[in-house]
Coordinates of N, CA and C in Angstrom, one line a residue:
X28 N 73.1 131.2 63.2 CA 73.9 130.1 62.7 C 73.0 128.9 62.6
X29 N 72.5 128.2 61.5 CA 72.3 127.2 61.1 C 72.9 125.9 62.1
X30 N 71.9 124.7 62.2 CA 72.4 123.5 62.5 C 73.8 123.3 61.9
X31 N 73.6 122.9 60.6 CA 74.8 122.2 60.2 C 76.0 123.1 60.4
X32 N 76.1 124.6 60.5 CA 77.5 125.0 60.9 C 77.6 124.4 62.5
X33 N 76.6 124.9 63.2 CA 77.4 124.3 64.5 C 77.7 122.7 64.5
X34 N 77.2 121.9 63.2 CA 77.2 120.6 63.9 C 78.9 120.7 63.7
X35 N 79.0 121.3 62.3 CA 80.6 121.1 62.1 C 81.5 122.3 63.0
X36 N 81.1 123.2 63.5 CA 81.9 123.6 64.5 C 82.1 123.1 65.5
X37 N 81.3 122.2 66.3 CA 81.2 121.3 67.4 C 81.8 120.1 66.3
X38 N 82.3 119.5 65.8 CA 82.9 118.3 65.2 C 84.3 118.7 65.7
X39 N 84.6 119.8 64.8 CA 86.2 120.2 64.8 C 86.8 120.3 66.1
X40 N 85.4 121.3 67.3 CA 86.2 121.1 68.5 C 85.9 119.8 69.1
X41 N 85.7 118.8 69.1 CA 86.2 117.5 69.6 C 87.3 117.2 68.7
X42 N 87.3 117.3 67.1 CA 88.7 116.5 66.8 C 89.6 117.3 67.9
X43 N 89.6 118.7 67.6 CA 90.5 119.7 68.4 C 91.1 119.0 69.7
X44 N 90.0 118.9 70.3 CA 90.1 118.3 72.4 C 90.5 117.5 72.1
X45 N 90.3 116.6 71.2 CA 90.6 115.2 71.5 C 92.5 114.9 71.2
X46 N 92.7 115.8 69.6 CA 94.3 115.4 69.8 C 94.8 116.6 70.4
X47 N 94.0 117.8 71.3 CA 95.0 118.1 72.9 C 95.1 117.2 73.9
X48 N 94.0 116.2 74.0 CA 94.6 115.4 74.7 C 95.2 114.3 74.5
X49 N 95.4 113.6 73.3 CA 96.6 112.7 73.0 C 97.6 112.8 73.1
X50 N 97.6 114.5 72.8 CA 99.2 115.2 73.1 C 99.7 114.7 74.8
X51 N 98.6 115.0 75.5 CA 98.9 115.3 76.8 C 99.6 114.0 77.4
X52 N 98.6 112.9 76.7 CA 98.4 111.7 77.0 C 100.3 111.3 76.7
X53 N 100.2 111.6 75.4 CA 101.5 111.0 74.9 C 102.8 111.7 76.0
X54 N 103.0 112.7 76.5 CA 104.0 113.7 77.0 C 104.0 113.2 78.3
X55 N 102.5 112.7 78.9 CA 102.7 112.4 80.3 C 103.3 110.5 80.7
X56 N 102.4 109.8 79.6 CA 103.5 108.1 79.5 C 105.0 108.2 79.1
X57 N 105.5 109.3 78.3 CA 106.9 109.7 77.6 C 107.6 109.7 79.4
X58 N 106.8 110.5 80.3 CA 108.0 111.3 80.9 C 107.5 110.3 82.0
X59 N 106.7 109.4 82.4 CA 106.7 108.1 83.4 C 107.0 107.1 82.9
X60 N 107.6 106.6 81.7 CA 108.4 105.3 81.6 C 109.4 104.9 81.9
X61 N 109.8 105.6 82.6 CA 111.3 105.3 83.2 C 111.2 105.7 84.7
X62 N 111.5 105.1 85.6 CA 111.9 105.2 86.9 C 113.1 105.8 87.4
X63 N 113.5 106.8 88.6 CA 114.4 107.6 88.8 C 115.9 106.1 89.1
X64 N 115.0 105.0 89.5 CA 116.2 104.4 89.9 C 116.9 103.6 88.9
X65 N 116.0 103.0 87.9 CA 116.7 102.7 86.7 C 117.8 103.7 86.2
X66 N 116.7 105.0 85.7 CA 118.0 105.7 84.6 C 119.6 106.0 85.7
X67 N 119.6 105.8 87.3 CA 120.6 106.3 88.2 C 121.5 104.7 87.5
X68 N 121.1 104.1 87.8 CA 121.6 102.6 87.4 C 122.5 102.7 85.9
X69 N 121.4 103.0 84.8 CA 121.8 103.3 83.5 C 122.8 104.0 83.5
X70 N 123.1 105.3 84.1 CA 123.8 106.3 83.8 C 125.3 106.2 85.0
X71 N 125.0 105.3 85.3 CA 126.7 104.6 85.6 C 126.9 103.5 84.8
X72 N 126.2 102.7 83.9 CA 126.5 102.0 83.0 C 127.2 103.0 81.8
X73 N 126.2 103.5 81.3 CA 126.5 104.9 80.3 C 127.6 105.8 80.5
X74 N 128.1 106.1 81.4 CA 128.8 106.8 81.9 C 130.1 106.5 81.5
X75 N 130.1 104.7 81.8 CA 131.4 104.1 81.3 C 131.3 104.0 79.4
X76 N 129.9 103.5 79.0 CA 129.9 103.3 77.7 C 129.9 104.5 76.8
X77 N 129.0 105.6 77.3 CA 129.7 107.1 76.6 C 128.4 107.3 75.8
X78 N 127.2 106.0 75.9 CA 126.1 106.2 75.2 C 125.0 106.0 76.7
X79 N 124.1 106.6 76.7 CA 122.2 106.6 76.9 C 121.6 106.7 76.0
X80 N 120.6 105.6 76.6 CA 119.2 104.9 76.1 C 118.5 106.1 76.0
X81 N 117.4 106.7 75.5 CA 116.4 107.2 75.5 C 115.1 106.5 75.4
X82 N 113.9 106.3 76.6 CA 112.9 106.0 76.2 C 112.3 106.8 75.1
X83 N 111.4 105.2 74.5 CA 110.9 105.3 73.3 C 109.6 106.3 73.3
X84 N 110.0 107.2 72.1 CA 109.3 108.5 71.8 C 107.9 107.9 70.8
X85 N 106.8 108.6 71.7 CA 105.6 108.1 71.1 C 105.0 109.3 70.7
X86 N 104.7 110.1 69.1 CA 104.4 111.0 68.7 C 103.1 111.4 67.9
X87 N 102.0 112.3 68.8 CA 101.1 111.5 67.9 C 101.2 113.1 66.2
X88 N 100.7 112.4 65.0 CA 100.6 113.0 64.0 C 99.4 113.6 64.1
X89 N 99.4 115.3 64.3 CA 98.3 115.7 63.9 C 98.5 116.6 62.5
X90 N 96.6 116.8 61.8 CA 96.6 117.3 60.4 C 95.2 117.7 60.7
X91 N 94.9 118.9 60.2 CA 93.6 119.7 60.0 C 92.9 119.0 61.2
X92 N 93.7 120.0 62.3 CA 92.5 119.7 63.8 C 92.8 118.1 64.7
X93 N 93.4 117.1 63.5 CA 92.7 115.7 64.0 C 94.0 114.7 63.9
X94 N 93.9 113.7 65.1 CA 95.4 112.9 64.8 C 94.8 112.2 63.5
X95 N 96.3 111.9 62.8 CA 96.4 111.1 61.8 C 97.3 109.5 61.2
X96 N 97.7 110.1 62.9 CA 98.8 108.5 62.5 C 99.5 109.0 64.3
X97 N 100.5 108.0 64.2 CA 101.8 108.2 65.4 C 102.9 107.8 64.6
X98 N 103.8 108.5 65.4 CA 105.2 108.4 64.9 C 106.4 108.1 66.5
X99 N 106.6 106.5 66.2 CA 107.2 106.1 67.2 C 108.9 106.6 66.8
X100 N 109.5 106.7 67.6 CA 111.0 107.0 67.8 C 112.3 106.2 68.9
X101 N 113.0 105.7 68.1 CA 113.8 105.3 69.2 C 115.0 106.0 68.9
X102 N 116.0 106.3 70.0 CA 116.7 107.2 69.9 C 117.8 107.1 71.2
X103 N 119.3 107.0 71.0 CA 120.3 107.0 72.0 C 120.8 108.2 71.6
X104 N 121.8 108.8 73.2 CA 122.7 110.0 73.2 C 124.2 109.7 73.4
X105 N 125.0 109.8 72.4 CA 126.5 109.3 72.5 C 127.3 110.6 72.9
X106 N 127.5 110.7 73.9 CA 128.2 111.2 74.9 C 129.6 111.6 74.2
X107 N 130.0 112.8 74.0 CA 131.5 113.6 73.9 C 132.4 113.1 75.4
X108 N 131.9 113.3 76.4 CA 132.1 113.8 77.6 C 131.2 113.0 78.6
X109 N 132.0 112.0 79.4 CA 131.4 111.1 80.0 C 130.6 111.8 81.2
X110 N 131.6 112.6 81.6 CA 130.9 113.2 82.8 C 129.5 114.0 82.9
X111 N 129.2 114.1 81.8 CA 127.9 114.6 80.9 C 126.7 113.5 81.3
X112 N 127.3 112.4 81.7 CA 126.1 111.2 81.8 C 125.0 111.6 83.0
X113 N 125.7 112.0 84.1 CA 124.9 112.4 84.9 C 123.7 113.9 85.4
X114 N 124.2 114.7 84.1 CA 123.7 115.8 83.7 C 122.4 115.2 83.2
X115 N 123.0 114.3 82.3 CA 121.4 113.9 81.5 C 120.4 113.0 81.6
X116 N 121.2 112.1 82.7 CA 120.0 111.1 83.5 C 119.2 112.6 84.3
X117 N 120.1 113.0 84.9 CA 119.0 114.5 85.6 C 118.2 115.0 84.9
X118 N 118.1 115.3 83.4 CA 117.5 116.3 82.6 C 116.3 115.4 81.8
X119 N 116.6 113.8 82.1 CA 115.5 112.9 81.2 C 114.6 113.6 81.3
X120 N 113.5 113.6 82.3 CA 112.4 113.7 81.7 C 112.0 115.4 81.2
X121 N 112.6 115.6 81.1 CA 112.9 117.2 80.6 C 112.7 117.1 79.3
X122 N 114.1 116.1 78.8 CA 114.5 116.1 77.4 C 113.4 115.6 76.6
X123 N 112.6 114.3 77.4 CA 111.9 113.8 76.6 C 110.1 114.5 76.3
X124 N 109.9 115.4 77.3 CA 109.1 115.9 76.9 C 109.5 117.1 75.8
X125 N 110.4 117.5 76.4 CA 110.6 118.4 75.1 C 110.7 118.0 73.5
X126 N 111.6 116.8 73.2 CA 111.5 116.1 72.4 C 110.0 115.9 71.9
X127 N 109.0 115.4 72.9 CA 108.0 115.6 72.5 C 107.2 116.5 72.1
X128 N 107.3 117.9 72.4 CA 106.4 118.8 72.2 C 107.5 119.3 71.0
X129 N 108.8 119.2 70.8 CA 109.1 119.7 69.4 C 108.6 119.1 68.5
X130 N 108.3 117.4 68.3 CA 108.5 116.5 67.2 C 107.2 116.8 66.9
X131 N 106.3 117.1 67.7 CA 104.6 117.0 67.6 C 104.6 118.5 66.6
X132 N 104.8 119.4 66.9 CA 105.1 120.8 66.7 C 105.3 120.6 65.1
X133 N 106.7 119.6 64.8 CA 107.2 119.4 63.4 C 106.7 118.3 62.6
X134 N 106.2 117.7 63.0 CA 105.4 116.3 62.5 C 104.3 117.2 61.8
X135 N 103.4 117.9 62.5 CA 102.0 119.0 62.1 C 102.2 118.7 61.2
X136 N 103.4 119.6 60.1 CA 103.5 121.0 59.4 C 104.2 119.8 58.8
X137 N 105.7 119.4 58.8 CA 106.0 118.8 57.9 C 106.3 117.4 57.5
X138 N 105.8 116.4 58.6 CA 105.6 114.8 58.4 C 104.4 114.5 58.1
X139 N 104.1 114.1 56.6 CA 103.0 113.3 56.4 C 103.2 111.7 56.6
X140 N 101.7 111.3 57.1 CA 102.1 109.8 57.7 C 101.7 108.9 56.2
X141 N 101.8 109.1 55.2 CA 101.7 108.3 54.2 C 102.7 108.3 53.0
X142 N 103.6 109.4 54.1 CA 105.2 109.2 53.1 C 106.1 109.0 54.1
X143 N 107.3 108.1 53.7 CA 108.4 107.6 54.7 C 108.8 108.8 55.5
X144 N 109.6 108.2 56.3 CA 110.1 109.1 57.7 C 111.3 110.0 57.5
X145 N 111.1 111.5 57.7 CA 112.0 112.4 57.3 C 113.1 112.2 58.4
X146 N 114.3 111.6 58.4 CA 114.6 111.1 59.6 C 115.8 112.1 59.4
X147 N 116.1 112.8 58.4 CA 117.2 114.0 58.6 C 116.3 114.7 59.7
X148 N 115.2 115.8 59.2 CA 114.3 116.5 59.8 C 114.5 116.1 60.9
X149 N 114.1 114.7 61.4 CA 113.6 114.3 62.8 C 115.1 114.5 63.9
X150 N 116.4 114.0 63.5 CA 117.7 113.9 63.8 C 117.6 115.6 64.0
X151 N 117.8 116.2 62.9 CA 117.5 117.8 63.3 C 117.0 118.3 64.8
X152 N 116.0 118.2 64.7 CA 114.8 118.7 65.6 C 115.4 118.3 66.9
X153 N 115.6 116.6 67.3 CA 116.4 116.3 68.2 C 117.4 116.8 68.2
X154 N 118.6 117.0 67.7 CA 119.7 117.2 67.9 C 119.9 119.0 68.8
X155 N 118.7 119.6 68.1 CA 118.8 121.5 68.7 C 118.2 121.3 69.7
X156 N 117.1 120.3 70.4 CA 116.8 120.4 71.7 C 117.7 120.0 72.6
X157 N 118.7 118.7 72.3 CA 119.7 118.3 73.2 C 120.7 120.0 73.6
X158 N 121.1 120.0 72.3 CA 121.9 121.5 72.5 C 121.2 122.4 73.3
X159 N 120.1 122.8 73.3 CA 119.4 124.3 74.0 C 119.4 123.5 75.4
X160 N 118.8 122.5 75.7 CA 118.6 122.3 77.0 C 120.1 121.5 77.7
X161 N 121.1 121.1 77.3 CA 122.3 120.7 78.1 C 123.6 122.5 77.8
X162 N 123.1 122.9 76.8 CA 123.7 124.2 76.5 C 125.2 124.1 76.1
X163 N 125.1 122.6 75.7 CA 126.6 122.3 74.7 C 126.2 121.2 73.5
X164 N 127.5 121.1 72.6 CA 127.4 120.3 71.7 C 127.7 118.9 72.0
X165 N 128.1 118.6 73.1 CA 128.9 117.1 73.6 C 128.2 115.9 73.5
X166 N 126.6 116.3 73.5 CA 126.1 115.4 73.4 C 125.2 114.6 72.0
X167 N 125.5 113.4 71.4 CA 125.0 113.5 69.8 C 123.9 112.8 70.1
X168 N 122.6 113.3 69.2 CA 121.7 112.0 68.8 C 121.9 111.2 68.2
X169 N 121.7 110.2 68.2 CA 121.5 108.7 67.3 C 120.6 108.3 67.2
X170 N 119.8 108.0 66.2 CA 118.3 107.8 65.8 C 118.7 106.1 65.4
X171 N 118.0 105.2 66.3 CA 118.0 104.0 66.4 C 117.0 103.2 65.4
X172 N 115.5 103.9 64.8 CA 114.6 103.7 64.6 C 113.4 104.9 64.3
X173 N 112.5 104.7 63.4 CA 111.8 105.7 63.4 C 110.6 105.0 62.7
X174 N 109.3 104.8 63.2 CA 108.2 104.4 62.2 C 106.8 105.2 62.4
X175 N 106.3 105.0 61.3 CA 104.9 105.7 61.3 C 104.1 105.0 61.7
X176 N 103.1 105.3 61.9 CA 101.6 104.2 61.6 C 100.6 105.2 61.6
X177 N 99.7 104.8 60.2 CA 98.5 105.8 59.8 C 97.6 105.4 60.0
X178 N 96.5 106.4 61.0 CA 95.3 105.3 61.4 C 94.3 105.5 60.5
X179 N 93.3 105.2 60.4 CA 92.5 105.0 59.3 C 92.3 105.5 58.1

């Protein structure tokens, strides 16, 4: 093997390392932004209102190996079923990592960060993780916000 293949097979595995660990980075600030005693607080507010807050989803965009932008998310859960509030203050940081590792998963493949925000797609994607992980329909997403930013 030639210099210049390894210089570019050593390039790709840093872009590589580098957005696994952005991923990591982004999944582990997702699921510490919120305090156990806040969301306990929240979710006797919510409880009565029939909606939860979800902290804001920070997603990074990867494309051929390398981040290419982020895609921030804001996002509430409107409750069928009040009694459900306390199911899902328990399941936060669950939800929100998983939320993360789907949207990262589907951002890849079908969010480009130089076209507007597929915010059906994104509503999607949310909407089947709430379902698989509470294992009913009671609870809706509401997509409050959604933007991109493309880095260089």
């Amino acid at each position: 093997m030639d210099t210049f293949q390894s210089t570019l097979m050593g390039k790709r595995l840093r872009q590589f390392l580098l957005g696994v660990a952005l991923f990591i980075l982004a999944v582990i600030f997702n699921a510490a932004s919120g305090t156990q005693a806040a969301l306990a607080e929240e979710a006797a507010d919510a409880a009565a209102a029939g909606v939860i807050k979800v902290p804001t989803l920070n997603i990074p965009i990867m494309k051929k190996m390398a981040v290419r932008g982020q895609m921030t998310v804001d996002l509430v859960l409107d409750m069928r079923d009040p009694e459900l509030a306390q199911a899902i203050v328990a399941l936060m940081p669950r939800l929100q990592a998983d939320y993360t590792s789907r949207l990262s998963r589907w951002s890849a493949i079908y969010q480009d960060v130089r076209a507007p925000a597929n915010v059906i797609g994104i509503k999607r994607q949310l909407q089947d993780v709430t379902n698989t992980l509470l294992d009913s329909s009671d609870a809706e997403v509401l997509l409050q916000g959604v933007m991109l930013q493309r880095r260089g």
